[in-house]
Amino acid sequence: MLRFEELAYASTPMGELTLRRRHVAAVDADVYEVKLGEEFLMSSLFTVAEEELARLGLSAVEAAGPLDVVVGGLGLGYTAVTALADDRLGSLTVVDALPEVIRWHQQGLLPVSGSLVGDARTRLVHADFFALMRDAPGAHADVPAELHAILLDVDHTPTFTLDASHADLYSEVGMRRLARHLGPGGVFALWSDDPPEEPFLAVLGEVFDVVEGHTVQFANPLTEGMSRNGVYVARRS
């Protein structure tokens, strides 16, 4: 049995990007992993919190639909595919700064690629999500000017970003810019590698009317224990 296979490699402005598949004996299954340089970004072994980002975020949207939703960060595609499972969803725009990641899915390299790319509601957009949020609504032709929800899964946490240029989004000014892209009742939801922390909940509270922090716990077969991630959910009135 092949234990390790590199499926794709690219040199990007952010570093060396690698998609690989390896067999993990602890779960007797193939696992897909993304590395940026020497840092592990994501693994198909741990998708519970990414899926909960979509479920918790969209469950906070009270509109009947059809919903226009943006996902910031494509990655392995689990947040986006979970969003597609919501019957109210009308359009799903997935924004990623790395064209290589978009190409992986277009080439069908990942387990959920077919479901994602094959759904007519999906649009994969190569763009800088953080720059889009700084721009006025409607500035990008491929992104709806008024959204029902924005689901973000790019950085490790609000204070541990992949790139220094992302940091301003997590300030009060940055959140106010993002909120302009949401219509009345619109929801912003954010995945974090750590459980929700009070400083960022306070920032959200300055901008949004309803703010919640969710701790998502899931089994970790590598440590034989439990791991915890966080999902922030904030809604406009």
PDB file of C-alpha atoms in Angstrom:
ATOM      1  CA  MET A   1       0.000   0.000   0.000  1.00  0.00           C
ATOM      2  CA  LEU A   2       1.284   3.478  -0.932  1.00  0.00           C
ATOM      3  CA  ARG A   3       1.847   5.350   2.336  1.00  0.00           C
ATOM      4  CA  PHE A   4       2.625   8.811   0.981  1.00  0.00           C
ATOM      5  CA  GLU A   5       1.969  10.652  -2.286  1.00  0.00           C
ATOM      6  CA  GLU A   6       2.544  14.274  -3.263  1.00  0.00           C
ATOM      7  CA  LEU A   7      -0.432  15.266  -5.426  1.00  0.00           C
ATOM      8  CA  ALA A   8       0.531  18.864  -6.232  1.00  0.00           C
ATOM      9  CA  TYR A   9       3.268  21.388  -5.556  1.00  0.00           C
ATOM     10  CA  ALA A  10       3.619  25.098  -6.301  1.00  0.00           C
ATOM     11  CA  SER A  11       5.871  27.968  -5.339  1.00  0.00           C
ATOM     12  CA  THR A  12       3.635  30.848  -4.251  1.00  0.00           C
ATOM     13  CA  PRO A  13       4.206  34.372  -2.896  1.00  0.00           C
ATOM     14  CA  MET A  14       3.322  32.975   0.544  1.00  0.00           C
ATOM     15  CA  GLY A  15       5.770  30.059   0.303  1.00  0.00           C
ATOM     16  CA  GLU A  16       5.953  26.491  -0.983  1.00  0.00           C
ATOM     17  CA  LEU A  17       2.468  25.001  -1.190  1.00  0.00           C
ATOM     18  CA  THR A  18       2.047  21.230  -1.140  1.00  0.00           C
ATOM     19  CA  LEU A  19      -0.960  18.944  -1.373  1.00  0.00           C
ATOM     20  CA  ARG A  20      -0.281  15.405  -0.295  1.00  0.00           C
ATOM     21  CA  ARG A  21      -2.127  12.212   0.498  1.00  0.00           C
ATOM     22  CA  ARG A  22      -0.946   9.702   3.041  1.00  0.00           C
ATOM     23  CA  HIS A  23      -2.332   6.604   4.680  1.00  0.00           C
ATOM     24  CA  VAL A  24      -2.890   7.029   8.426  1.00  0.00           C
ATOM     25  CA  ALA A  25      -2.846   3.721  10.223  1.00  0.00           C
ATOM     26  CA  ALA A  26      -4.661   5.110  13.275  1.00  0.00           C
ATOM     27  CA  VAL A  27      -7.843   5.492  11.212  1.00  0.00           C
ATOM     28  CA  ASP A  28      -6.944   3.067   8.392  1.00  0.00           C
ATOM     29  CA  ALA A  29      -7.759   5.712   5.795  1.00  0.00           C
ATOM     30  CA  ASP A  30      -6.158   8.060   3.302  1.00  0.00           C
ATOM     31  CA  VAL A  31      -5.779  11.600   4.622  1.00  0.00           C
ATOM     32  CA  TYR A  32      -5.285  14.731   2.502  1.00  0.00           C
ATOM     33  CA  GLU A  33      -3.002  17.425   3.896  1.00  0.00           C
ATOM     34  CA  VAL A  34      -1.946  20.912   2.829  1.00  0.00           C
ATOM     35  CA  LYS A  35       1.399  22.381   3.868  1.00  0.00           C
ATOM     36  CA  LEU A  36       2.688  25.916   3.387  1.00  0.00           C
ATOM     37  CA  GLY A  37       6.430  25.694   3.774  1.00  0.00           C
ATOM     38  CA  GLU A  38       6.978  23.553   6.872  1.00  0.00           C
ATOM     39  CA  GLU A  39       3.628  24.516   8.396  1.00  0.00           C
ATOM     40  CA  PHE A  40       0.582  22.252   8.221  1.00  0.00           C
ATOM     41  CA  LEU A  41      -2.460  24.298   7.167  1.00  0.00           C
ATOM     42  CA  MET A  42      -5.204  21.701   7.091  1.00  0.00           C
ATOM     43  CA  SER A  43      -5.986  18.012   7.080  1.00  0.00           C
ATOM     44  CA  SER A  44      -8.987  15.973   5.979  1.00  0.00           C
ATOM     45  CA  LEU A  45      -8.572  14.065   9.240  1.00  0.00           C
ATOM     46  CA  PHE A  46      -9.967  17.092  11.086  1.00  0.00           C
ATOM     47  CA  THR A  47     -12.958  18.659   9.316  1.00  0.00           C
ATOM     48  CA  VAL A  48     -15.574  18.837  12.079  1.00  0.00           C
ATOM     49  CA  ALA A  49     -14.944  22.482  12.977  1.00  0.00           C
ATOM     50  CA  GLU A  50     -14.746  23.580   9.327  1.00  0.00           C
ATOM     51  CA  GLU A  51     -18.140  21.980   8.739  1.00  0.00           C
ATOM     52  CA  GLU A  52     -19.523  23.529  11.919  1.00  0.00           C
ATOM     53  CA  LEU A  53     -18.382  26.933  10.666  1.00  0.00           C
ATOM     54  CA  ALA A  54     -20.896  26.621   7.827  1.00  0.00           C
ATOM     55  CA  ARG A  55     -23.647  25.036   9.938  1.00  0.00           C
ATOM     56  CA  LEU A  56     -23.411  27.510  12.817  1.00  0.00           C
ATOM     57  CA  GLY A  57     -22.970  30.498  10.538  1.00  0.00           C
ATOM     58  CA  LEU A  58     -25.898  29.710   8.270  1.00  0.00           C
ATOM     59  CA  SER A  59     -28.168  28.612  11.119  1.00  0.00           C
ATOM     60  CA  ALA A  60     -27.824  32.154  12.480  1.00  0.00           C
ATOM     61  CA  VAL A  61     -29.222  33.590   9.233  1.00  0.00           C
ATOM     62  CA  GLU A  62     -32.959  34.063   9.703  1.00  0.00           C
ATOM     63  CA  ALA A  63     -33.785  34.848   6.055  1.00  0.00           C
ATOM     64  CA  ALA A  64     -35.773  32.241   4.144  1.00  0.00           C
ATOM     65  CA  GLY A  65     -33.530  32.463   1.084  1.00  0.00           C
ATOM     66  CA  PRO A  66     -32.278  32.236  -1.508  1.00  0.00           C
ATOM     67  CA  LEU A  67     -29.082  33.121   0.341  1.00  0.00           C
ATOM     68  CA  ASP A  68     -25.994  34.714  -1.182  1.00  0.00           C
ATOM     69  CA  VAL A  69     -22.979  33.438   0.748  1.00  0.00           C
ATOM     70  CA  VAL A  70     -19.238  34.067   0.527  1.00  0.00           C
ATOM     71  CA  VAL A  71     -16.651  31.661   1.894  1.00  0.00           C
ATOM     72  CA  GLY A  72     -13.213  33.150   2.454  1.00  0.00           C
ATOM     73  CA  GLY A  73     -10.652  30.389   2.000  1.00  0.00           C
ATOM     74  CA  LEU A  74     -11.265  27.314  -0.171  1.00  0.00           C
ATOM     75  CA  GLY A  75      -8.765  24.867   1.300  1.00  0.00           C
ATOM     76  CA  LEU A  76      -9.941  21.265   1.195  1.00  0.00           C
ATOM     77  CA  GLY A  77     -13.490  22.468   0.505  1.00  0.00           C
ATOM     78  CA  TYR A  78     -15.357  21.159   3.546  1.00  0.00           C
ATOM     79  CA  THR A  79     -16.806  24.506   4.677  1.00  0.00           C
ATOM     80  CA  ALA A  80     -18.035  25.243   1.161  1.00  0.00           C
ATOM     81  CA  VAL A  81     -19.595  21.812   0.601  1.00  0.00           C
ATOM     82  CA  THR A  82     -21.351  21.978   3.968  1.00  0.00           C
ATOM     83  CA  ALA A  83     -22.792  25.377   3.009  1.00  0.00           C
ATOM     84  CA  LEU A  84     -24.174  23.835  -0.188  1.00  0.00           C
ATOM     85  CA  ALA A  85     -26.170  21.391   1.947  1.00  0.00           C
ATOM     86  CA  ASP A  86     -28.338  24.271   3.213  1.00  0.00           C
ATOM     87  CA  ASP A  87     -31.492  24.191   1.086  1.00  0.00           C
ATOM     88  CA  ARG A  88     -31.839  27.977   1.279  1.00  0.00           C
ATOM     89  CA  LEU A  89     -28.528  28.617  -0.454  1.00  0.00           C
ATOM     90  CA  GLY A  90     -28.858  30.440  -3.765  1.00  0.00           C
ATOM     91  CA  SER A  91     -25.253  31.308  -4.587  1.00  0.00           C
ATOM     92  CA  LEU A  92     -21.905  30.341  -3.068  1.00  0.00           C
ATOM     93  CA  THR A  93     -18.852  32.432  -3.902  1.00  0.00           C
ATOM     94  CA  VAL A  94     -15.622  30.884  -2.626  1.00  0.00           C
ATOM     95  CA  VAL A  95     -12.685  33.300  -2.596  1.00  0.00           C
ATOM     96  CA  ASP A  96      -9.083  32.110  -2.431  1.00  0.00           C
ATOM     97  CA  ALA A  97      -5.842  34.026  -2.955  1.00  0.00           C
ATOM     98  CA  LEU A  98      -4.031  30.967  -4.332  1.00  0.00           C
ATOM     99  CA  PRO A  99      -5.014  29.911  -7.862  1.00  0.00           C
ATOM    100  CA  GLU A 100      -3.287  26.589  -7.239  1.00  0.00           C
ATOM    101  CA  VAL A 101      -5.893  25.647  -4.619  1.00  0.00           C
ATOM    102  CA  ILE A 102      -8.719  26.478  -7.007  1.00  0.00           C
ATOM    103  CA  ARG A 103      -7.012  24.386  -9.686  1.00  0.00           C
ATOM    104  CA  TRP A 104      -6.798  21.382  -7.336  1.00  0.00           C
ATOM    105  CA  HIS A 105     -10.562  21.312  -7.095  1.00  0.00           C
ATOM    106  CA  GLN A 106     -11.097  21.941 -10.791  1.00  0.00           C
ATOM    107  CA  GLN A 107      -8.857  18.936 -11.430  1.00  0.00           C
ATOM    108  CA  GLY A 108     -10.828  16.825  -8.960  1.00  0.00           C
ATOM    109  CA  LEU A 109      -7.865  16.104  -6.690  1.00  0.00           C
ATOM    110  CA  LEU A 110      -9.776  16.229  -3.391  1.00  0.00           C
ATOM    111  CA  PRO A 111     -12.603  14.082  -2.004  1.00  0.00           C
ATOM    112  CA  VAL A 112     -15.244  16.850  -2.151  1.00  0.00           C
ATOM    113  CA  SER A 113     -14.067  18.487  -5.397  1.00  0.00           C
ATOM    114  CA  GLY A 114     -16.744  16.889  -7.561  1.00  0.00           C
ATOM    115  CA  SER A 115     -19.604  17.943  -5.282  1.00  0.00           C
ATOM    116  CA  LEU A 116     -18.234  21.461  -5.037  1.00  0.00           C
ATOM    117  CA  VAL A 117     -17.327  22.198  -8.649  1.00  0.00           C
ATOM    118  CA  GLY A 118     -20.283  20.266 -10.030  1.00  0.00           C
ATOM    119  CA  ASP A 119     -22.876  22.380  -8.201  1.00  0.00           C
ATOM    120  CA  ALA A 120     -24.244  25.177 -10.386  1.00  0.00           C
ATOM    121  CA  ARG A 121     -24.577  27.470  -7.353  1.00  0.00           C
ATOM    122  CA  THR A 122     -20.789  27.513  -6.821  1.00  0.00           C
ATOM    123  CA  ARG A 123     -18.358  30.121  -8.122  1.00  0.00           C
ATOM    124  CA  LEU A 124     -14.637  29.807  -7.337  1.00  0.00           C
ATOM    125  CA  VAL A 125     -12.967  33.219  -7.402  1.00  0.00           C
ATOM    126  CA  HIS A 126      -9.241  33.913  -7.383  1.00  0.00           C
ATOM    127  CA  ALA A 127      -8.906  37.073  -5.286  1.00  0.00           C
ATOM    128  CA  ASP A 128      -7.579  38.413  -1.998  1.00  0.00           C
ATOM    129  CA  PHE A 129     -10.493  38.092   0.422  1.00  0.00           C
ATOM    130  CA  PHE A 130      -8.984  40.668   2.776  1.00  0.00           C
ATOM    131  CA  ALA A 131      -8.613  43.226  -0.017  1.00  0.00           C
ATOM    132  CA  LEU A 132     -12.222  42.560  -1.047  1.00  0.00           C
ATOM    133  CA  MET A 133     -13.411  43.378   2.446  1.00  0.00           C
ATOM    134  CA  ARG A 134     -11.486  46.655   2.377  1.00  0.00           C
ATOM    135  CA  ASP A 135     -13.160  47.590  -0.914  1.00  0.00           C
ATOM    136  CA  ALA A 136     -16.697  48.910  -1.199  1.00  0.00           C
ATOM    137  CA  PRO A 137     -19.477  46.354  -1.700  1.00  0.00           C
ATOM    138  CA  GLY A 138     -19.907  45.514  -5.362  1.00  0.00           C
ATOM    139  CA  ALA A 139     -16.334  46.457  -6.289  1.00  0.00           C
ATOM    140  CA  HIS A 140     -15.603  42.908  -7.502  1.00  0.00           C
ATOM    141  CA  ALA A 141     -17.827  41.763 -10.355  1.00  0.00           C
ATOM    142  CA  ASP A 142     -17.868  38.131  -9.171  1.00  0.00           C
ATOM    143  CA  VAL A 143     -18.925  38.872  -5.579  1.00  0.00           C
ATOM    144  CA  PRO A 144     -22.538  39.907  -4.754  1.00  0.00           C
ATOM    145  CA  ALA A 145     -22.781  43.441  -3.388  1.00  0.00           C
ATOM    146  CA  GLU A 146     -25.052  42.420  -0.490  1.00  0.00           C
ATOM    147  CA  LEU A 147     -24.530  39.134   1.290  1.00  0.00           C
ATOM    148  CA  HIS A 148     -26.527  37.070   3.740  1.00  0.00           C
ATOM    149  CA  ALA A 149     -23.418  35.446   5.229  1.00  0.00           C
ATOM    150  CA  ILE A 150     -19.630  35.566   5.157  1.00  0.00           C
ATOM    151  CA  LEU A 151     -17.830  32.447   6.395  1.00  0.00           C
ATOM    152  CA  LEU A 152     -14.081  32.843   6.913  1.00  0.00           C
ATOM    153  CA  ASP A 153     -11.472  30.110   7.351  1.00  0.00           C
ATOM    154  CA  VAL A 154      -8.013  31.389   6.407  1.00  0.00           C
ATOM    155  CA  ASP A 155      -5.940  32.345   9.452  1.00  0.00           C
ATOM    156  CA  HIS A 156      -5.130  30.198  12.466  1.00  0.00           C
ATOM    157  CA  THR A 157      -6.742  32.672  14.889  1.00  0.00           C
ATOM    158  CA  PRO A 158      -7.576  36.401  14.895  1.00  0.00           C
ATOM    159  CA  THR A 159      -4.121  37.054  16.368  1.00  0.00           C
ATOM    160  CA  PHE A 160      -2.140  34.338  14.527  1.00  0.00           C
ATOM    161  CA  THR A 161      -2.462  35.215  10.859  1.00  0.00           C
ATOM    162  CA  LEU A 162      -0.885  33.538   7.834  1.00  0.00           C
ATOM    163  CA  ASP A 163       0.185  36.924   6.504  1.00  0.00           C
ATOM    164  CA  ALA A 164       0.681  40.276   8.217  1.00  0.00           C
ATOM    165  CA  SER A 165      -1.626  41.958   5.689  1.00  0.00           C
ATOM    166  CA  HIS A 166      -4.584  40.042   7.166  1.00  0.00           C
ATOM    167  CA  ALA A 167      -4.301  41.510  10.650  1.00  0.00           C
ATOM    168  CA  ASP A 168      -6.309  44.689  10.054  1.00  0.00           C
ATOM    169  CA  LEU A 169      -9.479  42.702   9.342  1.00  0.00           C
ATOM    170  CA  TYR A 170      -9.686  41.614  12.975  1.00  0.00           C
ATOM    171  CA  SER A 171      -9.746  45.166  14.320  1.00  0.00           C
ATOM    172  CA  GLU A 172     -12.927  47.120  14.946  1.00  0.00           C
ATOM    173  CA  VAL A 173     -12.262  49.159  11.796  1.00  0.00           C
ATOM    174  CA  GLY A 174     -11.755  45.970   9.797  1.00  0.00           C
ATOM    175  CA  MET A 175     -14.959  44.435  11.107  1.00  0.00           C
ATOM    176  CA  ARG A 176     -16.901  47.583  10.217  1.00  0.00           C
ATOM    177  CA  ARG A 177     -15.564  47.369   6.674  1.00  0.00           C
ATOM    178  CA  LEU A 178     -16.588  43.718   6.459  1.00  0.00           C
ATOM    179  CA  ALA A 179     -20.049  44.442   7.870  1.00  0.00           C
ATOM    180  CA  ARG A 180     -20.762  46.801   4.950  1.00  0.00           C
ATOM    181  CA  HIS A 181     -20.887  43.720   2.711  1.00  0.00           C
ATOM    182  CA  LEU A 182     -23.730  42.191   4.750  1.00  0.00           C
ATOM    183  CA  GLY A 183     -27.370  43.060   4.333  1.00  0.00           C
ATOM    184  CA  PRO A 184     -29.807  43.452   7.270  1.00  0.00           C
ATOM    185  CA  GLY A 185     -29.683  40.306   9.378  1.00  0.00           C
ATOM    186  CA  GLY A 186     -26.413  39.299   7.727  1.00  0.00           C
ATOM    187  CA  VAL A 187     -23.997  36.984   9.543  1.00  0.00           C
ATOM    188  CA  PHE A 188     -20.227  36.835   9.822  1.00  0.00           C
ATOM    189  CA  ALA A 189     -18.746  33.544  11.073  1.00  0.00           C
ATOM    190  CA  LEU A 190     -15.075  32.754  11.651  1.00  0.00           C
ATOM    191  CA  TRP A 191     -13.168  29.517  12.272  1.00  0.00           C
ATOM    192  CA  SER A 192     -10.297  29.592  14.768  1.00  0.00           C
ATOM    193  CA  ASP A 193      -7.782  26.956  15.761  1.00  0.00           C
ATOM    194  CA  ASP A 194      -8.314  28.039  19.376  1.00  0.00           C
ATOM    195  CA  PRO A 195     -11.592  28.273  21.310  1.00  0.00           C
ATOM    196  CA  PRO A 196     -13.209  31.745  21.228  1.00  0.00           C
ATOM    197  CA  GLU A 197     -11.342  34.445  23.131  1.00  0.00           C
ATOM    198  CA  GLU A 198     -12.845  37.441  24.906  1.00  0.00           C
ATOM    199  CA  PRO A 199     -10.794  40.197  23.185  1.00  0.00           C
ATOM    200  CA  PHE A 200     -12.100  39.331  19.720  1.00  0.00           C
ATOM    201  CA  LEU A 201     -15.625  38.717  21.024  1.00  0.00           C
ATOM    202  CA  ALA A 202     -15.441  42.270  22.381  1.00  0.00           C
ATOM    203  CA  VAL A 203     -14.350  43.615  18.977  1.00  0.00           C
ATOM    204  CA  LEU A 204     -17.282  41.844  17.325  1.00  0.00           C
ATOM    205  CA  GLY A 205     -19.605  43.238  19.981  1.00  0.00           C
ATOM    206  CA  GLU A 206     -18.670  46.783  18.975  1.00  0.00           C
ATOM    207  CA  VAL A 207     -19.841  46.147  15.412  1.00  0.00           C
ATOM    208  CA  PHE A 208     -22.549  43.457  15.476  1.00  0.00           C
ATOM    209  CA  ASP A 209     -25.787  43.199  17.422  1.00  0.00           C
ATOM    210  CA  VAL A 210     -25.627  39.507  18.356  1.00  0.00           C
ATOM    211  CA  VAL A 211     -22.302  37.773  19.052  1.00  0.00           C
ATOM    212  CA  GLU A 212     -21.642  34.168  20.060  1.00  0.00           C
ATOM    213  CA  GLY A 213     -18.529  32.097  20.613  1.00  0.00           C
ATOM    214  CA  HIS A 214     -18.768  28.332  20.091  1.00  0.00           C
ATOM    215  CA  THR A 215     -16.218  25.750  21.196  1.00  0.00           C
ATOM    216  CA  VAL A 216     -16.198  22.760  18.845  1.00  0.00           C
ATOM    217  CA  GLN A 217     -14.805  19.584  20.371  1.00  0.00           C
ATOM    218  CA  PHE A 218     -13.886  16.514  18.347  1.00  0.00           C
ATOM    219  CA  ALA A 219     -11.996  13.261  18.714  1.00  0.00           C
ATOM    220  CA  ASN A 220      -8.327  13.308  17.740  1.00  0.00           C
ATOM    221  CA  PRO A 221      -7.278   9.792  16.686  1.00  0.00           C
ATOM    222  CA  LEU A 222      -3.600  10.780  16.604  1.00  0.00           C
ATOM    223  CA  THR A 223      -3.499  11.762  20.283  1.00  0.00           C
ATOM    224  CA  GLU A 224      -6.365   9.438  21.279  1.00  0.00           C
ATOM    225  CA  GLY A 225      -7.862  12.420  23.072  1.00  0.00           C
ATOM    226  CA  MET A 226     -10.078  15.387  22.269  1.00  0.00           C
ATOM    227  CA  SER A 227      -9.200  18.588  20.403  1.00  0.00           C
ATOM    228  CA  ARG A 228     -10.985  21.931  20.432  1.00  0.00           C
ATOM    229  CA  ASN A 229     -11.450  24.651  17.832  1.00  0.00           C
ATOM    230  CA  GLY A 230     -13.584  27.770  17.914  1.00  0.00           C
ATOM    231  CA  VAL A 231     -16.291  29.338  15.768  1.00  0.00           C
ATOM    232  CA  TYR A 232     -17.274  32.992  16.197  1.00  0.00           C
ATOM    233  CA  VAL A 233     -20.757  33.976  14.960  1.00  0.00           C
ATOM    234  CA  ALA A 234     -21.873  37.599  14.705  1.00  0.00           C
ATOM    235  CA  ARG A 235     -25.151  38.941  13.268  1.00  0.00           C
ATOM    236  CA  ARG A 236     -26.394  42.358  12.242  1.00  0.00           C
ATOM    237  CA  SER A 237     -29.893  43.414  13.198  1.00  0.00           C
TER     238      SER A 237
END
